[in-house]
CSV table of C-alpha atoms in Angstrom, one decimal:
chain,number,residue,atom,x,y,z
A,1,UNK,CA,0.0,0.0,0.0
A,2,UNK,CA,2.8,2.3,0.9
A,3,UNK,CA,4.5,1.7,-2.5
A,4,UNK,CA,1.2,2.5,-4.3
A,5,UNK,CA,0.7,5.7,-2.4
A,6,UNK,CA,4.3,6.7,-3.3
A,7,UNK,CA,3.9,6.0,-7.0
A,8,UNK,CA,0.6,7.9,-7.0
A,9,UNK,CA,2.2,10.9,-5.2
A,10,UNK,CA,5.2,10.9,-7.6
A,11,UNK,CA,2.8,10.7,-10.6
A,12,UNK,CA,0.8,13.6,-9.2
A,13,UNK,CA,3.9,15.7,-8.6
A,14,UNK,CA,5.1,15.1,-12.1
A,15,UNK,CA,1.8,16.1,-13.6
A,16,UNK,CA,1.6,19.3,-11.5
A,17,UNK,CA,5.2,20.2,-12.5
A,18,UNK,CA,4.4,19.6,-16.2
A,19,UNK,CA,1.4,21.9,-16.0
A,20,UNK,CA,3.3,24.6,-14.1
A,21,UNK,CA,6.4,24.3,-16.3
A,22,UNK,CA,8.6,23.2,-13.5
A,23,UNK,CA,11.3,20.6,-14.0
A,24,UNK,CA,14.1,19.9,-16.4
A,25,UNK,CA,12.0,20.7,-19.4
A,26,UNK,CA,11.1,24.1,-18.1
A,27,UNK,CA,14.6,25.4,-17.6
A,28,UNK,CA,15.7,28.2,-19.8
A,29,UNK,CA,19.0,28.0,-21.7
A,30,UNK,CA,20.9,31.2,-22.2
A,31,UNK,CA,21.9,31.7,-25.8
A,32,UNK,CA,24.1,34.4,-27.1
A,33,UNK,CA,22.3,37.3,-28.7
A,34,UNK,CA,22.3,37.0,-32.5
A,35,UNK,CA,21.8,40.0,-34.8
A,36,UNK,CA,18.5,39.8,-36.6
A,37,UNK,CA,19.8,41.8,-39.6
A,38,UNK,CA,23.0,42.4,-41.5
A,39,UNK,CA,22.4,46.1,-41.3
A,40,UNK,CA,23.2,48.3,-38.2
A,41,UNK,CA,20.1,49.6,-36.5
A,42,UNK,CA,18.5,52.9,-37.4
A,43,UNK,CA,15.5,53.8,-35.3
A,44,UNK,CA,14.6,57.3,-34.3
A,45,UNK,CA,11.9,59.1,-32.3
A,46,UNK,CA,11.3,62.6,-33.8
A,47,UNK,CA,9.3,65.3,-31.9
A,48,UNK,CA,7.9,68.8,-32.6
A,49,UNK,CA,7.0,71.0,-29.6
A,50,UNK,CA,6.4,74.5,-28.5
A,51,UNK,CA,9.2,75.9,-26.5
A,52,UNK,CA,12.7,77.3,-26.6
A,53,UNK,CA,14.5,74.0,-26.0
A,54,UNK,CA,13.9,70.3,-26.0
A,55,UNK,CA,14.0,70.0,-22.2
A,56,UNK,CA,11.1,72.5,-21.7
A,57,UNK,CA,9.2,72.2,-25.0
A,58,UNK,CA,5.6,71.0,-24.8
A,59,UNK,CA,5.6,68.1,-27.3
A,60,UNK,CA,2.8,68.5,-29.9
A,61,UNK,CA,3.6,65.6,-32.2
A,62,UNK,CA,6.0,62.6,-32.2
A,63,UNK,CA,6.7,60.0,-34.8
A,64,UNK,CA,9.0,57.0,-35.2
A,65,UNK,CA,11.4,56.5,-38.1
A,66,UNK,CA,13.4,53.4,-38.9
A,67,UNK,CA,15.6,53.4,-42.0
A,68,UNK,CA,17.2,50.0,-42.0
A,69,UNK,CA,16.7,47.6,-43.8
A,70,UNK,CA,13.6,49.5,-45.2
A,71,UNK,CA,12.1,52.8,-44.4
A,72,UNK,CA,9.2,52.4,-41.9
A,73,UNK,CA,7.6,54.0,-38.9
A,74,UNK,CA,4.8,56.4,-38.1
A,75,UNK,CA,6.4,59.2,-40.1
A,76,UNK,CA,4.1,60.2,-43.0
A,77,UNK,CA,6.9,60.0,-45.6
A,78,UNK,CA,9.5,57.6,-44.2
A,79,UNK,CA,11.2,56.9,-47.5
A,80,UNK,CA,11.8,60.6,-48.3
A,81,UNK,CA,12.9,61.3,-44.7
A,82,UNK,CA,15.4,58.4,-44.7
A,83,UNK,CA,16.7,59.4,-48.1
A,84,UNK,CA,17.3,62.9,-46.8
A,85,UNK,CA,19.1,61.6,-43.7
A,86,UNK,CA,21.3,59.3,-45.8
A,87,UNK,CA,22.3,62.2,-48.0
A,88,UNK,CA,23.8,63.9,-45.0
A,89,UNK,CA,25.2,60.7,-43.5
A,90,UNK,CA,22.7,60.9,-40.6
A,91,UNK,CA,24.2,64.2,-39.4
A,92,UNK,CA,21.1,66.2,-38.4
A,93,UNK,CA,23.1,69.4,-38.1
A,94,UNK,CA,23.7,69.3,-41.9
A,95,UNK,CA,20.0,69.3,-42.7
A,96,UNK,CA,19.0,72.6,-44.3
A,97,UNK,CA,17.0,74.4,-41.6
A,98,UNK,CA,17.0,77.9,-43.1
A,99,UNK,CA,14.0,79.3,-45.0
A,100,UNK,CA,13.7,78.7,-48.7
A,101,UNK,CA,14.6,81.7,-50.9
A,102,UNK,CA,11.6,84.0,-51.4
A,103,UNK,CA,9.8,82.8,-48.3
A,104,UNK,CA,8.7,85.6,-46.0
A,105,UNK,CA,8.0,85.0,-42.3
A,106,UNK,CA,7.2,87.3,-39.5
A,107,UNK,CA,9.8,88.0,-36.8
A,108,UNK,CA,7.5,86.9,-34.1
A,109,UNK,CA,9.2,84.9,-31.3
A,110,UNK,CA,7.0,81.9,-30.7
A,111,UNK,CA,9.7,79.2,-30.6
A,112,UNK,CA,9.1,75.7,-31.8
A,113,UNK,CA,11.7,73.0,-31.2
A,114,UNK,CA,12.3,69.7,-33.1
A,115,UNK,CA,14.3,66.8,-31.6
A,116,UNK,CA,15.6,63.5,-32.8
A,117,UNK,CA,16.7,60.7,-30.4
A,118,UNK,CA,17.7,57.2,-31.1
A,119,UNK,CA,20.2,55.2,-33.2
A,120,UNK,CA,21.4,56.0,-36.7
A,121,UNK,CA,23.6,53.3,-38.4
A,122,UNK,CA,24.5,51.8,-35.0
A,123,UNK,CA,25.5,55.1,-33.3
A,124,UNK,CA,23.6,57.1,-30.7
A,125,UNK,CA,21.9,60.3,-32.0
A,126,UNK,CA,20.6,63.2,-30.0
A,127,UNK,CA,19.6,66.4,-31.9
A,128,UNK,CA,17.6,69.5,-31.2
A,129,UNK,CA,16.9,72.7,-33.2
A,130,UNK,CA,14.7,75.6,-32.3
A,131,UNK,CA,13.0,77.7,-34.9
A,132,UNK,CA,11.8,81.3,-34.2
A,133,UNK,CA,8.2,80.3,-35.1
A,134,UNK,CA,6.2,77.7,-37.0
A,135,UNK,CA,6.6,79.7,-40.3
A,136,UNK,CA,10.4,79.3,-40.2
A,137,UNK,CA,10.0,75.6,-39.4
A,138,UNK,CA,7.6,75.1,-42.3
A,139,UNK,CA,9.9,77.1,-44.6
A,140,UNK,CA,12.9,74.8,-44.0
A,141,UNK,CA,13.3,72.5,-47.0
A,142,UNK,CA,13.6,69.3,-45.0
A,143,UNK,CA,11.2,66.4,-44.9
A,144,UNK,CA,12.5,64.9,-41.7
A,145,UNK,CA,10.5,67.1,-39.4
A,146,UNK,CA,7.4,67.5,-41.6
A,147,UNK,CA,4.8,65.7,-39.6
Protein backbone atom coordinates (compact mmCIF):
# COMPACT_ATOMS: atom_id res chain seq x y z
CA UNK A 1 0.00 0.00 0.00
CA UNK A 2 2.81 2.33 0.90
CA UNK A 3 4.47 1.69 -2.45
CA UNK A 4 1.23 2.47 -4.33
CA UNK A 5 0.75 5.74 -2.45
CA UNK A 6 4.33 6.74 -3.26
CA UNK A 7 3.86 6.00 -6.97
CA UNK A 8 0.57 7.95 -7.05
CA UNK A 9 2.22 10.88 -5.23
CA UNK A 10 5.17 10.85 -7.64
CA UNK A 11 2.82 10.74 -10.62
CA UNK A 12 0.78 13.64 -9.22
CA UNK A 13 3.92 15.68 -8.58
CA UNK A 14 5.14 15.10 -12.15
CA UNK A 15 1.75 16.07 -13.57
CA UNK A 16 1.63 19.29 -11.53
CA UNK A 17 5.21 20.21 -12.49
CA UNK A 18 4.42 19.60 -16.16
CA UNK A 19 1.38 21.89 -15.96
CA UNK A 20 3.30 24.59 -14.12
CA UNK A 21 6.38 24.28 -16.35
CA UNK A 22 8.61 23.19 -13.47
CA UNK A 23 11.29 20.57 -13.96
CA UNK A 24 14.06 19.88 -16.38
CA UNK A 25 11.98 20.67 -19.43
CA UNK A 26 11.10 24.13 -18.07
CA UNK A 27 14.63 25.40 -17.61
CA UNK A 28 15.72 28.25 -19.83
CA UNK A 29 18.99 27.96 -21.67
CA UNK A 30 20.94 31.17 -22.17
CA UNK A 31 21.95 31.66 -25.78
CA UNK A 32 24.14 34.45 -27.10
CA UNK A 33 22.32 37.34 -28.74
CA UNK A 34 22.27 37.03 -32.51
CA UNK A 35 21.77 40.00 -34.80
CA UNK A 36 18.47 39.82 -36.64
CA UNK A 37 19.78 41.79 -39.59
CA UNK A 38 22.97 42.40 -41.51
CA UNK A 39 22.37 46.15 -41.25
CA UNK A 40 23.22 48.29 -38.23
CA UNK A 41 20.08 49.57 -36.52
CA UNK A 42 18.53 52.92 -37.42
CA UNK A 43 15.54 53.76 -35.26
CA UNK A 44 14.59 57.30 -34.26
CA UNK A 45 11.90 59.13 -32.33
CA UNK A 46 11.26 62.60 -33.79
CA UNK A 47 9.30 65.28 -31.91
CA UNK A 48 7.94 68.78 -32.55
CA UNK A 49 6.98 70.98 -29.62
CA UNK A 50 6.36 74.54 -28.53
CA UNK A 51 9.22 75.90 -26.45
CA UNK A 52 12.71 77.34 -26.60
CA UNK A 53 14.53 74.03 -26.03
CA UNK A 54 13.94 70.31 -26.02
CA UNK A 55 13.96 70.03 -22.23
CA UNK A 56 11.10 72.49 -21.71
CA UNK A 57 9.20 72.19 -24.99
CA UNK A 58 5.60 71.02 -24.83
CA UNK A 59 5.60 68.13 -27.32
CA UNK A 60 2.78 68.47 -29.85
CA UNK A 61 3.63 65.57 -32.17
CA UNK A 62 5.97 62.60 -32.15
CA UNK A 63 6.72 59.96 -34.78
CA UNK A 64 9.03 57.01 -35.22
CA UNK A 65 11.37 56.53 -38.15
CA UNK A 66 13.37 53.42 -38.94
CA UNK A 67 15.56 53.40 -42.04
CA UNK A 68 17.22 49.98 -42.01
CA UNK A 69 16.66 47.65 -43.79
CA UNK A 70 13.61 49.46 -45.19
CA UNK A 71 12.06 52.83 -44.40
CA UNK A 72 9.20 52.35 -41.93
CA UNK A 73 7.61 53.99 -38.92
CA UNK A 74 4.78 56.37 -38.15
CA UNK A 75 6.43 59.21 -40.08
CA UNK A 76 4.10 60.23 -42.96
CA UNK A 77 6.90 60.00 -45.58
CA UNK A 78 9.50 57.58 -44.19
CA UNK A 79 11.22 56.87 -47.54
CA UNK A 80 11.80 60.57 -48.27
CA UNK A 81 12.94 61.32 -44.70
CA UNK A 82 15.37 58.37 -44.74
CA UNK A 83 16.74 59.38 -48.14
CA UNK A 84 17.33 62.89 -46.84
CA UNK A 85 19.11 61.60 -43.74
CA UNK A 86 21.26 59.25 -45.84
CA UNK A 87 22.29 62.20 -48.04
CA UNK A 88 23.84 63.92 -45.00
CA UNK A 89 25.18 60.70 -43.46
CA UNK A 90 22.71 60.90 -40.58
CA UNK A 91 24.22 64.17 -39.37
CA UNK A 92 21.13 66.17 -38.43
CA UNK A 93 23.15 69.38 -38.13
CA UNK A 94 23.74 69.27 -41.89
CA UNK A 95 20.04 69.30 -42.71
CA UNK A 96 18.96 72.59 -44.26
CA UNK A 97 17.01 74.42 -41.58
CA UNK A 98 17.02 77.90 -43.13
CA UNK A 99 14.02 79.30 -44.99
CA UNK A 100 13.73 78.67 -48.71
CA UNK A 101 14.57 81.69 -50.89
CA UNK A 102 11.58 83.97 -51.45
CA UNK A 103 9.76 82.79 -48.33
CA UNK A 104 8.66 85.59 -46.00
CA UNK A 105 8.03 84.96 -42.29
CA UNK A 106 7.20 87.34 -39.46
CA UNK A 107 9.82 88.04 -36.85
CA UNK A 108 7.47 86.93 -34.09
CA UNK A 109 9.17 84.93 -31.31
CA UNK A 110 7.00 81.87 -30.70
CA UNK A 111 9.69 79.16 -30.57
CA UNK A 112 9.10 75.65 -31.83
CA UNK A 113 11.71 72.95 -31.19
CA UNK A 114 12.34 69.74 -33.11
CA UNK A 115 14.26 66.82 -31.61
CA UNK A 116 15.62 63.47 -32.76
CA UNK A 117 16.66 60.72 -30.36
CA UNK A 118 17.73 57.20 -31.14
CA UNK A 119 20.15 55.20 -33.24
CA UNK A 120 21.44 55.98 -36.74
CA UNK A 121 23.59 53.28 -38.41
CA UNK A 122 24.47 51.82 -35.03
CA UNK A 123 25.51 55.08 -33.32
CA UNK A 124 23.60 57.09 -30.73
CA UNK A 125 21.94 60.29 -32.00
CA UNK A 126 20.63 63.23 -30.01
CA UNK A 127 19.64 66.37 -31.94
CA UNK A 128 17.63 69.49 -31.24
CA UNK A 129 16.93 72.66 -33.21
CA UNK A 130 14.74 75.64 -32.30
CA UNK A 131 12.97 77.73 -34.94
CA UNK A 132 11.75 81.27 -34.17
CA UNK A 133 8.19 80.30 -35.08
CA UNK A 134 6.20 77.74 -37.03
CA UNK A 135 6.57 79.71 -40.29
CA UNK A 136 10.37 79.31 -40.17
CA UNK A 137 9.99 75.60 -39.39
CA UNK A 138 7.62 75.11 -42.32
CA UNK A 139 9.91 77.13 -44.61
CA UNK A 140 12.88 74.83 -44.01
CA UNK A 141 13.32 72.51 -47.02
CA UNK A 142 13.59 69.31 -44.99
CA UNK A 143 11.16 66.37 -44.94
CA UNK A 144 12.54 64.86 -41.74
CA UNK A 145 10.50 67.11 -39.43
CA UNK A 146 7.42 67.48 -41.65
CA UNK A 147 4.75 65.67 -39.65
